[in-house]
Amino acid sequence: MNSRIETLTGKKLIGKHITMSFVENKTFQLWGSFMPERKKIRNPIDSNLYSLEVFPEGYFNNFNPKNTFEKWAAVEVSDLNEIPAGMESLLVPDGLYAVFIHKGPSTEAEKSYRFIFTEWLPDSKYFVDDRPHFAVMTENYKKDDVDSEEEIWIPVKNKV
């Protein structure tokens, strides 16, 4: 799996979030709530969808799949002047990210994440940083299609 390192310019997002854990995955419930209402967002930058995880500080230092975090379904917007009822804003700060392309059905994304966290990251010159993790679903995202693609953005900082 190829990767690239990018310096992200901060993003403004509007969407919905839910508290969950990897054991109690509520992703389907979150997206089921967000998708019918996303057209209420008046100022999207593009048609991309963002699936984000906001982990508590140090979440990966002592990983436990039962520990909770915020899961977001959102779109990037030009400004935060109008936030529809029932939605919230999220600012993703500037920073360094390792970017990967997951190819294949979304049900197999776990294989890509496993590679990133158990092979790529330990062999890299980076640590996971305490900023939002996210996946970008562009026009190449086709959910359960074998030709589907999504970008996985992992916040990193140099080990040195």
CSV table of C-alpha atoms in Angstrom, one decimal:
chain,number,residue,atom,x,y,z
A,1,MET,CA,0.0,0.0,0.0
A,2,ASN,CA,1.5,3.3,-1.1
A,3,SER,CA,1.5,6.3,1.1
A,4,ARG,CA,2.4,10.0,0.9
A,5,ILE,CA,3.0,12.6,3.5
A,6,GLU,CA,1.1,15.9,3.2
A,7,THR,CA,0.9,19.0,5.2
A,8,LEU,CA,-2.8,19.7,5.6
A,9,THR,CA,-4.2,23.2,5.7
A,10,GLY,CA,-7.0,23.3,8.3
A,11,LYS,CA,-10.5,22.3,7.3
A,12,LYS,CA,-13.9,23.6,8.3
A,13,LEU,CA,-16.5,20.8,8.5
A,14,ILE,CA,-20.2,20.6,9.3
A,15,GLY,CA,-21.9,17.3,10.1
A,16,LYS,CA,-23.0,15.0,12.9
A,17,HIS,CA,-21.2,12.9,15.4
A,18,ILE,CA,-21.8,10.1,17.8
A,19,THR,CA,-19.8,8.6,20.7
A,20,MET,CA,-18.8,5.0,20.0
A,21,SER,CA,-16.0,2.5,20.4
A,22,PHE,CA,-14.5,0.0,18.0
A,23,VAL,CA,-16.4,-2.7,19.9
A,24,GLU,CA,-19.7,-0.8,19.7
A,25,ASN,CA,-19.4,0.5,16.2
A,26,LYS,CA,-22.3,2.9,15.4
A,27,THR,CA,-21.0,4.1,12.0
A,28,PHE,CA,-24.0,2.8,10.1
A,29,GLN,CA,-26.4,4.6,12.5
A,30,LEU,CA,-24.4,7.9,12.2
A,31,TRP,CA,-24.3,7.9,8.4
A,32,GLY,CA,-28.0,6.8,8.2
A,33,SER,CA,-28.8,10.0,10.2
A,34,PHE,CA,-26.5,12.3,8.3
A,35,MET,CA,-27.0,11.5,4.7
A,36,PRO,CA,-30.7,12.4,4.4
A,37,GLU,CA,-29.9,15.8,6.0
A,38,ARG,CA,-26.6,16.7,4.3
A,39,LYS,CA,-28.4,18.8,1.6
A,40,LYS,CA,-29.3,21.3,4.4
A,41,ILE,CA,-25.6,22.3,4.4
A,42,ARG,CA,-25.6,25.4,2.2
A,43,ASN,CA,-21.9,26.1,1.6
A,44,PRO,CA,-20.1,22.8,0.8
A,45,ILE,CA,-16.8,23.2,-1.0
A,46,ASP,CA,-17.3,20.0,-3.1
A,47,SER,CA,-19.2,16.7,-3.1
A,48,ASN,CA,-16.6,14.8,-0.9
A,49,LEU,CA,-17.8,13.2,2.3
A,50,TYR,CA,-15.6,13.0,5.4
A,51,SER,CA,-15.7,10.2,8.0
A,52,LEU,CA,-13.7,11.3,11.0
A,53,GLU,CA,-12.5,10.0,14.3
A,54,VAL,CA,-11.7,12.4,17.1
A,55,PHE,CA,-9.8,10.3,19.7
A,56,PRO,CA,-9.0,11.5,23.3
A,57,GLU,CA,-5.4,12.5,23.8
A,58,GLY,CA,-3.1,9.5,24.1
A,59,TYR,CA,-5.8,7.1,22.8
A,60,PHE,CA,-3.3,4.9,21.0
A,61,ASN,CA,-0.7,4.9,23.8
A,62,ASN,CA,-2.6,2.2,25.6
A,63,PHE,CA,-5.1,1.0,22.9
A,64,ASN,CA,-8.3,-0.7,24.1
A,65,PRO,CA,-11.1,-1.3,21.5
A,66,LYS,CA,-13.7,-0.6,24.2
A,67,ASN,CA,-12.5,3.0,24.8
A,68,THR,CA,-14.8,5.6,23.3
A,69,PHE,CA,-14.2,8.3,20.8
A,70,GLU,CA,-16.2,10.7,18.6
A,71,LYS,CA,-17.1,9.5,15.1
A,72,TRP,CA,-18.2,12.2,12.6
A,73,ALA,CA,-20.0,12.2,9.2
A,74,ALA,CA,-19.4,15.6,7.6
A,75,VAL,CA,-18.7,17.8,4.5
A,76,GLU,CA,-16.1,20.5,4.1
A,77,VAL,CA,-17.6,24.0,4.0
A,78,SER,CA,-16.3,27.5,3.0
A,79,ASP,CA,-17.4,29.0,6.3
A,80,LEU,CA,-19.3,28.2,9.5
A,81,ASN,CA,-21.8,31.0,9.3
A,82,GLU,CA,-24.8,28.7,8.8
A,83,ILE,CA,-25.0,25.4,10.7
A,84,PRO,CA,-28.2,23.5,10.1
A,85,ALA,CA,-30.3,22.5,13.2
A,86,GLY,CA,-29.1,19.1,14.5
A,87,MET,CA,-25.6,19.5,13.1
A,88,GLU,CA,-22.3,20.9,14.5
A,89,SER,CA,-19.0,22.2,13.3
A,90,LEU,CA,-15.6,20.7,13.5
A,91,LEU,CA,-12.3,22.4,12.8
A,92,VAL,CA,-9.5,20.1,11.7
A,93,PRO,CA,-6.2,21.9,12.4
A,94,ASP,CA,-3.2,22.3,10.2
A,95,GLY,CA,-0.7,19.5,10.4
A,96,LEU,CA,1.2,16.6,8.9
A,97,TYR,CA,-0.7,13.6,7.7
A,98,ALA,CA,0.2,10.2,6.2
A,99,VAL,CA,-2.2,9.5,3.3
A,100,PHE,CA,-3.2,6.1,2.0
A,101,ILE,CA,-5.6,4.9,-0.7
A,102,HIS,CA,-7.8,2.1,0.4
A,103,LYS,CA,-9.0,0.2,-2.7
A,104,GLY,CA,-11.9,-2.2,-2.5
A,105,PRO,CA,-15.1,-2.5,-0.6
A,106,SER,CA,-15.5,-0.4,2.5
A,107,THR,CA,-16.1,-3.7,4.4
A,108,GLU,CA,-12.4,-4.5,3.8
A,109,ALA,CA,-11.0,-1.1,5.1
A,110,GLU,CA,-10.1,-2.8,8.3
A,111,LYS,CA,-7.3,-4.6,6.4
A,112,SER,CA,-5.9,-1.2,5.3
A,113,TYR,CA,-6.0,0.2,8.8
A,114,ARG,CA,-4.4,-2.9,10.2
A,115,PHE,CA,-1.5,-2.5,7.7
A,116,ILE,CA,-1.1,1.2,8.5
A,117,PHE,CA,-1.0,0.7,12.3
A,118,THR,CA,0.8,-2.6,12.6
A,119,GLU,CA,3.3,-2.4,9.7
A,120,TRP,CA,3.7,1.0,8.1
A,121,LEU,CA,3.6,3.1,11.3
A,122,PRO,CA,6.1,1.1,13.4
A,123,ASP,CA,8.5,1.0,10.4
A,124,SER,CA,8.1,4.7,9.6
A,125,LYS,CA,9.8,7.8,11.1
A,126,TYR,CA,6.4,8.9,12.5
A,127,PHE,CA,4.2,8.6,15.6
A,128,VAL,CA,0.4,9.0,15.6
A,129,ASP,CA,-0.5,12.6,16.5
A,130,ASP,CA,-3.5,13.7,18.6
A,131,ARG,CA,-5.5,15.3,15.8
A,132,PRO,CA,-8.6,14.0,13.9
A,133,HIS,CA,-8.2,10.9,11.7
A,134,PHE,CA,-10.3,10.9,8.6
A,135,ALA,CA,-11.3,9.2,5.4
A,136,VAL,CA,-12.3,11.2,2.3
A,137,MET,CA,-14.9,9.7,0.1
A,138,THR,CA,-14.6,11.2,-3.4
A,139,GLU,CA,-16.4,10.3,-6.6
A,140,ASN,CA,-14.2,7.2,-6.6
A,141,TYR,CA,-15.9,5.9,-3.5
A,142,LYS,CA,-18.5,3.2,-4.3
A,143,LYS,CA,-19.0,1.6,-0.9
A,144,ASP,CA,-19.1,-2.2,-1.4
A,145,ASP,CA,-17.7,-2.2,-5.0
A,146,VAL,CA,-14.3,-3.9,-5.6
A,147,ASP,CA,-13.3,-0.8,-7.6
A,148,SER,CA,-14.1,1.6,-4.7
A,149,GLU,CA,-11.4,4.0,-3.4
A,150,GLU,CA,-11.1,6.2,-0.4
A,151,GLU,CA,-8.3,8.3,1.0
A,152,ILE,CA,-7.3,7.5,4.6
A,153,TRP,CA,-5.6,10.4,6.4
A,154,ILE,CA,-3.7,9.6,9.6
A,155,PRO,CA,-2.2,12.5,11.7
A,156,VAL,CA,1.5,12.0,12.3
A,157,LYS,CA,4.5,13.7,13.9
A,158,ASN,CA,8.1,13.0,13.5
A,159,LYS,CA,9.7,10.5,16.0
A,160,VAL,CA,12.8,12.6,16.3
